[in-house]
């Protein structure tokens, strides 16, 4: 079984500043993927960034980047130049290949507020 | 591309009735569809995984006779909440994996808010 832990229920950041959201995970699998999803008030889940565990290079998507520390099982998300539209719930997730399909296990989420 | 729709977006029903929620992949074929439940201010909890033409695999603690899942085609899965009760009120989200795509990638529908009176 996989577990994903987000220890920050809420975070806030000043507009244009940088914020880092923490995530740790536990898995016994060698083949897995890690994700950060954003859920705005509309509740539509939006993929922010994805990391393949076998890749050492940290994934980046424009203002979003991750710090993937495989040995420490840590997967933090850094948001640079924060914008008002970044305000949302952020969920860290990992996959497991249960039932022959890649099932997602989510953390409890971090609510990010952006202060103008 | 990779759009998933859900219908209805909101439904209110009386206790004891059954409610069907549809999940469609609009522009791709889905090998697998997933159903999640999300309570207010909480995370997504996986309810079941379904593959086209097969019986769904339910997570521990999810009543398969209460939450009926049918995955009749590569673009449609339905979740029927049978004999709904107020405690079934929640936000239900489906997702789909792209046939031939990266198996680990899921595309999410916009969700359905169910209120049982």
PDB file of C-alpha atoms in Angstrom:
ATOM      1  CA  UNK A   1       0.000   0.000   0.000  1.00  0.00           C
ATOM      2  CA  UNK A   2       1.111   3.520  -0.689  1.00  0.00           C
ATOM      3  CA  UNK A   3       0.788   6.503   1.595  1.00  0.00           C
ATOM      4  CA  UNK A   4       1.169  10.171   0.784  1.00  0.00           C
ATOM      5  CA  UNK A   5       1.603  12.772   3.508  1.00  0.00           C
ATOM      6  CA  UNK A   6       1.160  16.509   3.182  1.00  0.00           C
ATOM      7  CA  UNK A   7       2.035  18.105   6.489  1.00  0.00           C
ATOM      8  CA  UNK A   8       0.892  21.636   5.657  1.00  0.00           C
ATOM      9  CA  UNK A   9      -2.913  21.959   5.728  1.00  0.00           C
ATOM     10  CA  UNK A  10      -2.667  25.630   4.743  1.00  0.00           C
ATOM     11  CA  UNK A  11      -0.044  27.902   3.269  1.00  0.00           C
ATOM     12  CA  UNK A  12      -0.033  31.482   2.132  1.00  0.00           C
ATOM     13  CA  UNK A  13       2.251  33.418  -0.177  1.00  0.00           C
ATOM     14  CA  UNK A  14       2.554  37.002  -1.270  1.00  0.00           C
ATOM     15  CA  UNK A  15       1.841  37.610  -4.931  1.00  0.00           C
ATOM     16  CA  UNK A  16       5.021  37.359  -7.043  1.00  0.00           C
ATOM     17  CA  UNK A  17       6.843  35.504  -4.275  1.00  0.00           C
ATOM     18  CA  UNK A  18       7.898  31.859  -4.127  1.00  0.00           C
ATOM     19  CA  UNK A  19       6.311  29.126  -2.041  1.00  0.00           C
ATOM     20  CA  UNK A  20       7.169  25.473  -1.472  1.00  0.00           C
ATOM     21  CA  UNK A  21       4.597  22.822  -0.647  1.00  0.00           C
ATOM     22  CA  UNK A  22       5.840  19.670   1.077  1.00  0.00           C
ATOM     23  CA  UNK A  23       4.999  16.063   0.358  1.00  0.00           C
ATOM     24  CA  UNK A  24       6.417  12.772   1.517  1.00  0.00           C
ATOM     25  CA  UNK A  25       5.387   9.350   0.373  1.00  0.00           C
ATOM     26  CA  UNK A  26       5.952   5.741   1.127  1.00  0.00           C
ATOM     27  CA  UNK A  27       5.911   2.895  -1.342  1.00  0.00           C
ATOM     28  CA  UNK A  28       7.394  -0.534  -1.725  1.00  0.00           C
ATOM     29  CA  UNK A  29       7.187  -0.412  -5.501  1.00  0.00           C
ATOM     30  CA  UNK A  30      10.126   0.273  -7.770  1.00  0.00           C
ATOM     31  CA  UNK A  31       7.997   1.600 -10.623  1.00  0.00           C
ATOM     32  CA  UNK A  32       5.894   4.562  -9.641  1.00  0.00           C
ATOM     33  CA  UNK A  33       5.001   8.105 -10.576  1.00  0.00           C
ATOM     34  CA  UNK A  34       4.427  11.217  -8.524  1.00  0.00           C
ATOM     35  CA  UNK A  35       2.076  14.080  -9.262  1.00  0.00           C
ATOM     36  CA  UNK A  36       0.932  17.426  -8.041  1.00  0.00           C
ATOM     37  CA  UNK A  37      -2.694  18.282  -8.794  1.00  0.00           C
ATOM     38  CA  UNK A  38      -4.400  21.610  -8.334  1.00  0.00           C
ATOM     39  CA  UNK A  39      -8.066  21.835  -7.380  1.00  0.00           C
ATOM     40  CA  UNK A  40      -9.453  25.381  -7.655  1.00  0.00           C
ATOM     41  CA  UNK A  41     -12.852  26.351  -6.239  1.00  0.00           C
ATOM     42  CA  UNK A  42     -14.489  24.883  -9.362  1.00  0.00           C
ATOM     43  CA  UNK A  43     -13.227  21.514  -8.044  1.00  0.00           C
ATOM     44  CA  UNK A  44     -11.872  20.481 -11.441  1.00  0.00           C
ATOM     45  CA  UNK A  45      -8.672  18.510 -10.873  1.00  0.00           C
ATOM     46  CA  UNK A  46      -5.817  19.936 -12.909  1.00  0.00           C
ATOM     47  CA  UNK A  47      -2.471  18.219 -13.359  1.00  0.00           C
ATOM     48  CA  UNK A  48       0.309  20.611 -12.408  1.00  0.00           C
ATOM     49  CA  UNK A  49       3.388  18.461 -12.760  1.00  0.00           C
ATOM     50  CA  UNK A  50       4.436  14.849 -13.033  1.00  0.00           C
ATOM     51  CA  UNK A  51       7.630  13.009 -12.076  1.00  0.00           C
ATOM     52  CA  UNK A  52       8.734   9.541 -13.111  1.00  0.00           C
ATOM     53  CA  UNK A  53      10.516   7.879 -10.192  1.00  0.00           C
ATOM     54  CA  UNK A  54      13.227   6.442 -12.426  1.00  0.00           C
ATOM     55  CA  UNK A  55      14.231   9.907 -13.607  1.00  0.00           C
ATOM     56  CA  UNK A  56      16.748  11.745 -11.477  1.00  0.00           C
ATOM     57  CA  UNK A  57      16.120  15.103 -13.095  1.00  0.00           C
ATOM     58  CA  UNK A  58      13.508  17.217 -11.353  1.00  0.00           C
ATOM     59  CA  UNK A  59      10.459  17.997 -13.461  1.00  0.00           C
ATOM     60  CA  UNK A  60       9.620  21.609 -14.301  1.00  0.00           C
ATOM     61  CA  UNK A  61       6.598  23.230 -15.916  1.00  0.00           C
ATOM     62  CA  UNK A  62       7.010  26.966 -16.355  1.00  0.00           C
ATOM     63  CA  UNK A  63       6.696  28.475 -12.849  1.00  0.00           C
ATOM     64  CA  UNK A  64       6.254  25.078 -11.220  1.00  0.00           C
ATOM     65  CA  UNK A  65       9.115  22.790 -10.296  1.00  0.00           C
ATOM     66  CA  UNK A  66       9.649  19.883  -7.980  1.00  0.00           C
ATOM     67  CA  UNK A  67      12.411  18.797  -5.651  1.00  0.00           C
ATOM     68  CA  UNK A  68      12.377  15.021  -5.888  1.00  0.00           C
ATOM     69  CA  UNK A  69      14.488  13.297  -3.265  1.00  0.00           C
ATOM     70  CA  UNK A  70      14.014   9.603  -3.934  1.00  0.00           C
ATOM     71  CA  UNK A  71      16.026   8.264  -1.006  1.00  0.00           C
ATOM     72  CA  UNK A  72      14.162  10.516   1.399  1.00  0.00           C
ATOM     73  CA  UNK A  73      10.849   9.824  -0.378  1.00  0.00           C
ATOM     74  CA  UNK A  74      10.214  13.521  -0.597  1.00  0.00           C
ATOM     75  CA  UNK A  75       8.482  15.354  -3.435  1.00  0.00           C
ATOM     76  CA  UNK A  76       7.995  19.066  -2.835  1.00  0.00           C
ATOM     77  CA  UNK A  77       6.436  21.579  -5.205  1.00  0.00           C
ATOM     78  CA  UNK A  78       7.896  25.027  -5.718  1.00  0.00           C
ATOM     79  CA  UNK A  79       5.747  27.753  -7.208  1.00  0.00           C
ATOM     80  CA  UNK A  80       7.695  30.779  -8.400  1.00  0.00           C
ATOM     81  CA  UNK A  81       6.286  34.229  -9.123  1.00  0.00           C
ATOM     82  CA  UNK A  82       3.005  33.285  -7.462  1.00  0.00           C
ATOM     83  CA  UNK A  83      -0.149  34.577  -9.102  1.00  0.00           C
ATOM     84  CA  UNK A  84      -3.646  35.092  -7.751  1.00  0.00           C
ATOM     85  CA  UNK A  85      -4.840  32.245  -9.955  1.00  0.00           C
ATOM     86  CA  UNK A  86      -2.546  29.858  -8.125  1.00  0.00           C
ATOM     87  CA  UNK A  87      -4.826  29.981  -5.089  1.00  0.00           C
ATOM     88  CA  UNK A  88      -6.290  26.491  -4.754  1.00  0.00           C
ATOM     89  CA  UNK A  89      -6.035  23.165  -2.995  1.00  0.00           C
ATOM     90  CA  UNK A  90      -2.929  21.278  -4.009  1.00  0.00           C
ATOM     91  CA  UNK A  91      -2.804  17.522  -3.776  1.00  0.00           C
ATOM     92  CA  UNK A  92       0.304  15.404  -3.952  1.00  0.00           C
ATOM     93  CA  UNK A  93      -0.319  11.928  -5.380  1.00  0.00           C
ATOM     94  CA  UNK A  94       1.514   8.753  -6.211  1.00  0.00           C
ATOM     95  CA  UNK A  95       0.600   5.785  -8.343  1.00  0.00           C
ATOM     96  CA  UNK A  96       0.556   2.107  -7.672  1.00  0.00           C
ATOM     97  CA  UNK A  97      -0.104  -0.584 -10.207  1.00  0.00           C
ATOM     98  CA  UNK A  98      -2.913  -2.231  -8.309  1.00  0.00           C
ATOM     99  CA  UNK A  99      -5.592  -4.198 -10.154  1.00  0.00           C
ATOM    100  CA  UNK A 100      -3.476  -3.953 -13.269  1.00  0.00           C
ATOM    101  CA  UNK A 101      -4.080  -0.234 -13.485  1.00  0.00           C
ATOM    102  CA  UNK A 102      -2.243   2.744 -12.118  1.00  0.00           C
ATOM    103  CA  UNK A 103      -4.279   3.846  -9.129  1.00  0.00           C
ATOM    104  CA  UNK A 104      -3.651   7.229  -7.560  1.00  0.00           C
ATOM    105  CA  UNK A 105      -3.180   7.701  -3.841  1.00  0.00           C
ATOM    106  CA  UNK A 106      -3.688  11.295  -2.734  1.00  0.00           C
ATOM    107  CA  UNK A 107      -2.389  13.257   0.203  1.00  0.00           C
ATOM    108  CA  UNK A 108      -4.798  15.279   2.317  1.00  0.00           C
ATOM    109  CA  UNK A 109      -4.011  18.452   0.457  1.00  0.00           C
ATOM    110  CA  UNK A 110      -2.611  21.901   1.137  1.00  0.00           C
ATOM    111  CA  UNK A 111      -4.776  24.973   0.758  1.00  0.00           C
ATOM    112  CA  UNK A 112      -2.735  27.733  -0.821  1.00  0.00           C
ATOM    113  CA  UNK A 113      -3.781  31.342  -0.460  1.00  0.00           C
ATOM    114  CA  UNK A 114      -2.167  34.094  -2.515  1.00  0.00           C
ATOM    115  CA  UNK A 115      -2.086  37.526  -0.925  1.00  0.00           C
ATOM    116  CA  UNK A 116      -2.298  40.478  -3.330  1.00  0.00           C
TER     117      UNK A 116
ATOM    118  CA  UNK B   1      -7.625  16.852 -26.069  1.00  0.00           C
ATOM    119  CA  UNK B   2      -8.216  14.292 -23.301  1.00  0.00           C
ATOM    120  CA  UNK B   3     -11.484  15.744 -22.051  1.00  0.00           C
ATOM    121  CA  UNK B   4     -13.680  13.895 -19.574  1.00  0.00           C
ATOM    122  CA  UNK B   5     -17.256  14.925 -18.918  1.00  0.00           C
ATOM    123  CA  UNK B   6     -19.648  14.021 -16.149  1.00  0.00           C
ATOM    124  CA  UNK B   7     -23.400  14.247 -16.104  1.00  0.00           C
ATOM    125  CA  UNK B   8     -25.172  15.558 -14.187  1.00  0.00           C
ATOM    126  CA  UNK B   9     -23.008  18.179 -12.532  1.00  0.00           C
ATOM    127  CA  UNK B  10     -25.467  18.472  -9.666  1.00  0.00           C
ATOM    128  CA  UNK B  11     -28.278  16.226  -8.507  1.00  0.00           C
ATOM    129  CA  UNK B  12     -30.667  16.412  -5.594  1.00  0.00           C
ATOM    130  CA  UNK B  13     -32.737  13.373  -4.778  1.00  0.00           C
ATOM    131  CA  UNK B  14     -34.941  11.981  -2.075  1.00  0.00           C
ATOM    132  CA  UNK B  15     -33.740   9.346   0.322  1.00  0.00           C
ATOM    133  CA  UNK B  16     -34.345   5.845  -1.005  1.00  0.00           C
ATOM    134  CA  UNK B  17     -34.082   6.706  -4.684  1.00  0.00           C
ATOM    135  CA  UNK B  18     -31.304   5.687  -7.051  1.00  0.00           C
ATOM    136  CA  UNK B  19     -29.092   8.097  -8.910  1.00  0.00           C
ATOM    137  CA  UNK B  20     -26.987   7.434 -12.002  1.00  0.00           C
ATOM    138  CA  UNK B  21     -23.871   9.460 -12.806  1.00  0.00           C
ATOM    139  CA  UNK B  22     -22.276   9.222 -16.236  1.00  0.00           C
ATOM    140  CA  UNK B  23     -18.602   9.652 -17.013  1.00  0.00           C
ATOM    141  CA  UNK B  24     -17.552  10.032 -20.645  1.00  0.00           C
ATOM    142  CA  UNK B  25     -14.210  10.399 -22.338  1.00  0.00           C
ATOM    143  CA  UNK B  26     -15.082  12.792 -25.151  1.00  0.00           C
ATOM    144  CA  UNK B  27     -12.122  12.660 -27.478  1.00  0.00           C
ATOM    145  CA  UNK B  28     -10.251   9.511 -26.539  1.00  0.00           C
ATOM    146  CA  UNK B  29     -10.768   5.888 -25.645  1.00  0.00           C
ATOM    147  CA  UNK B  30     -10.174   4.989 -22.033  1.00  0.00           C
ATOM    148  CA  UNK B  31      -8.683   1.693 -20.945  1.00  0.00           C
ATOM    149  CA  UNK B  32      -9.613   2.287 -17.356  1.00  0.00           C
ATOM    150  CA  UNK B  33     -11.926   4.597 -15.482  1.00  0.00           C
ATOM    151  CA  UNK B  34     -11.755   5.446 -11.819  1.00  0.00           C
ATOM    152  CA  UNK B  35     -14.410   6.709  -9.428  1.00  0.00           C
ATOM    153  CA  UNK B  36     -13.549   8.898  -6.461  1.00  0.00           C
ATOM    154  CA  UNK B  37     -15.499  10.407  -3.633  1.00  0.00           C
ATOM    155  CA  UNK B  38     -14.583  13.691  -2.005  1.00  0.00           C
ATOM    156  CA  UNK B  39     -16.114  15.031   1.181  1.00  0.00           C
ATOM    157  CA  UNK B  40     -15.952  18.776   1.910  1.00  0.00           C
ATOM    158  CA  UNK B  41     -12.432  19.988   2.659  1.00  0.00           C
ATOM    159  CA  UNK B  42     -11.070  16.489   2.293  1.00  0.00           C
ATOM    160  CA  UNK B  43      -9.009  14.619  -0.227  1.00  0.00           C
ATOM    161  CA  UNK B  44     -10.138  12.283  -2.988  1.00  0.00           C
ATOM    162  CA  UNK B  45     -10.797   8.713  -1.959  1.00  0.00           C
ATOM    163  CA  UNK B  46     -10.708   6.025  -4.621  1.00  0.00           C
ATOM    164  CA  UNK B  47     -13.920   4.030  -4.660  1.00  0.00           C
ATOM    165  CA  UNK B  48     -13.394   1.666  -7.557  1.00  0.00           C
ATOM    166  CA  UNK B  49     -11.460   0.946 -10.709  1.00  0.00           C
ATOM    167  CA  UNK B  50     -13.218  -0.288 -13.816  1.00  0.00           C
ATOM    168  CA  UNK B  51     -12.041  -1.641 -17.121  1.00  0.00           C
ATOM    169  CA  UNK B  52     -14.271  -1.822 -20.172  1.00  0.00           C
ATOM    170  CA  UNK B  53     -16.229  -5.067 -20.271  1.00  0.00           C
ATOM    171  CA  UNK B  54     -15.047  -6.220 -16.856  1.00  0.00           C
ATOM    172  CA  UNK B  55     -16.409  -6.049 -13.357  1.00  0.00           C
ATOM    173  CA  UNK B  56     -15.199  -3.129 -11.322  1.00  0.00           C
ATOM    174  CA  UNK B  57     -12.663  -3.588  -8.557  1.00  0.00           C
ATOM    175  CA  UNK B  58     -13.859  -1.899  -5.392  1.00  0.00           C
ATOM    176  CA  UNK B  59     -11.709  -0.501  -2.642  1.00  0.00           C
ATOM    177  CA  UNK B  60     -11.990  -1.904   0.826  1.00  0.00           C
ATOM    178  CA  UNK B  61     -14.995  -0.510   2.650  1.00  0.00           C
ATOM    179  CA  UNK B  62     -16.916   0.463  -0.490  1.00  0.00           C
ATOM    180  CA  UNK B  63     -20.213  -1.395  -0.830  1.00  0.00           C
ATOM    181  CA  UNK B  64     -20.378  -2.772  -4.344  1.00  0.00           C
ATOM    182  CA  UNK B  65     -24.123  -3.398  -4.090  1.00  0.00           C
ATOM    183  CA  UNK B  66     -24.693   0.232  -3.180  1.00  0.00           C
ATOM    184  CA  UNK B  67     -22.353   1.783  -5.713  1.00  0.00           C
ATOM    185  CA  UNK B  68     -22.953  -0.036  -8.971  1.00  0.00           C
ATOM    186  CA  UNK B  69     -20.405   0.622 -11.680  1.00  0.00           C
ATOM    187  CA  UNK B  70     -20.914  -0.251 -15.314  1.00  0.00           C
ATOM    188  CA  UNK B  71     -18.215   0.267 -17.902  1.00  0.00           C
ATOM    189  CA  UNK B  72     -20.007  -0.689 -21.105  1.00  0.00           C
ATOM    190  CA  UNK B  73     -17.699   0.940 -23.621  1.00  0.00           C
ATOM    191  CA  UNK B  74     -14.284   2.522 -23.957  1.00  0.00           C
ATOM    192  CA  UNK B  75     -15.836   5.962 -23.585  1.00  0.00           C
ATOM    193  CA  UNK B  76     -18.532   5.524 -20.952  1.00  0.00           C
ATOM    194  CA  UNK B  77     -18.687   4.450 -17.332  1.00  0.00           C
ATOM    195  CA  UNK B  78     -21.648   4.903 -15.030  1.00  0.00           C
ATOM    196  CA  UNK B  79     -21.913   4.991 -11.260  1.00  0.00           C
ATOM    197  CA  UNK B  80     -25.324   4.251  -9.788  1.00  0.00           C
ATOM    198  CA  UNK B  81     -25.913   5.067  -6.162  1.00  0.00           C
ATOM    199  CA  UNK B  82     -28.713   2.735  -5.158  1.00  0.00           C
ATOM    200  CA  UNK B  83     -31.192   3.530  -2.400  1.00  0.00           C
ATOM    201  CA  UNK B  84     -29.369   6.739  -1.634  1.00  0.00           C
ATOM    202  CA  UNK B  85     -29.319   8.114   1.899  1.00  0.00           C
ATOM    203  CA  UNK B  86     -28.164  11.476   3.265  1.00  0.00           C
ATOM    204  CA  UNK B  87     -24.779  10.032   4.208  1.00  0.00           C
ATOM    205  CA  UNK B  88     -24.182   9.346   0.503  1.00  0.00           C
ATOM    206  CA  UNK B  89     -24.230  13.085  -0.152  1.00  0.00           C
ATOM    207  CA  UNK B  90     -20.822  13.938  -1.493  1.00  0.00           C
ATOM    208  CA  UNK B  91     -18.830  15.072  -4.518  1.00  0.00           C
ATOM    209  CA  UNK B  92     -18.162  12.242  -6.949  1.00  0.00           C
ATOM    210  CA  UNK B  93     -15.328  12.520  -9.459  1.00  0.00           C
ATOM    211  CA  UNK B  94     -14.397  10.180 -12.279  1.00  0.00           C
ATOM    212  CA  UNK B  95     -11.150   9.938 -14.181  1.00  0.00           C
ATOM    213  CA  UNK B  96      -9.973   8.025 -17.220  1.00  0.00           C
ATOM    214  CA  UNK B  97      -6.701   6.630 -18.467  1.00  0.00           C
ATOM    215  CA  UNK B  98      -5.907   7.068 -22.126  1.00  0.00           C
ATOM    216  CA  UNK B  99      -5.814   3.906 -24.246  1.00  0.00           C
ATOM    217  CA  UNK B 100      -2.329   3.697 -25.692  1.00  0.00           C
ATOM    218  CA  UNK B 101      -1.157   6.604 -23.599  1.00  0.00           C
ATOM    219  CA  UNK B 102       0.857   6.689 -20.440  1.00  0.00           C
ATOM    220  CA  UNK B 103      -0.987   4.263 -18.207  1.00  0.00           C
ATOM    221  CA  UNK B 104      -0.223   6.327 -15.139  1.00  0.00           C
ATOM    222  CA  UNK B 105      -1.879   9.471 -16.486  1.00  0.00           C
ATOM    223  CA  UNK B 106      -5.465  10.132 -15.483  1.00  0.00           C
ATOM    224  CA  UNK B 107      -7.773  12.792 -16.854  1.00  0.00           C
ATOM    225  CA  UNK B 108     -10.440  14.007 -14.491  1.00  0.00           C
ATOM    226  CA  UNK B 109     -14.059  14.898 -15.011  1.00  0.00           C
ATOM    227  CA  UNK B 110     -15.513  18.051 -13.449  1.00  0.00           C
ATOM    228  CA  UNK B 111     -17.332  16.117 -10.731  1.00  0.00           C
ATOM    229  CA  UNK B 112     -20.937  15.590  -9.662  1.00  0.00           C
ATOM    230  CA  UNK B 113     -22.359  17.008  -6.480  1.00  0.00           C
ATOM    231  CA  UNK B 114     -24.936  14.639  -4.997  1.00  0.00           C
ATOM    232  CA  UNK B 115     -27.303  15.842  -2.299  1.00  0.00           C
ATOM    233  CA  UNK B 116     -29.660  13.333  -0.745  1.00  0.00           C
ATOM    234  CA  UNK B 117     -32.542  14.814   1.203  1.00  0.00           C
TER     235      UNK B 117
END
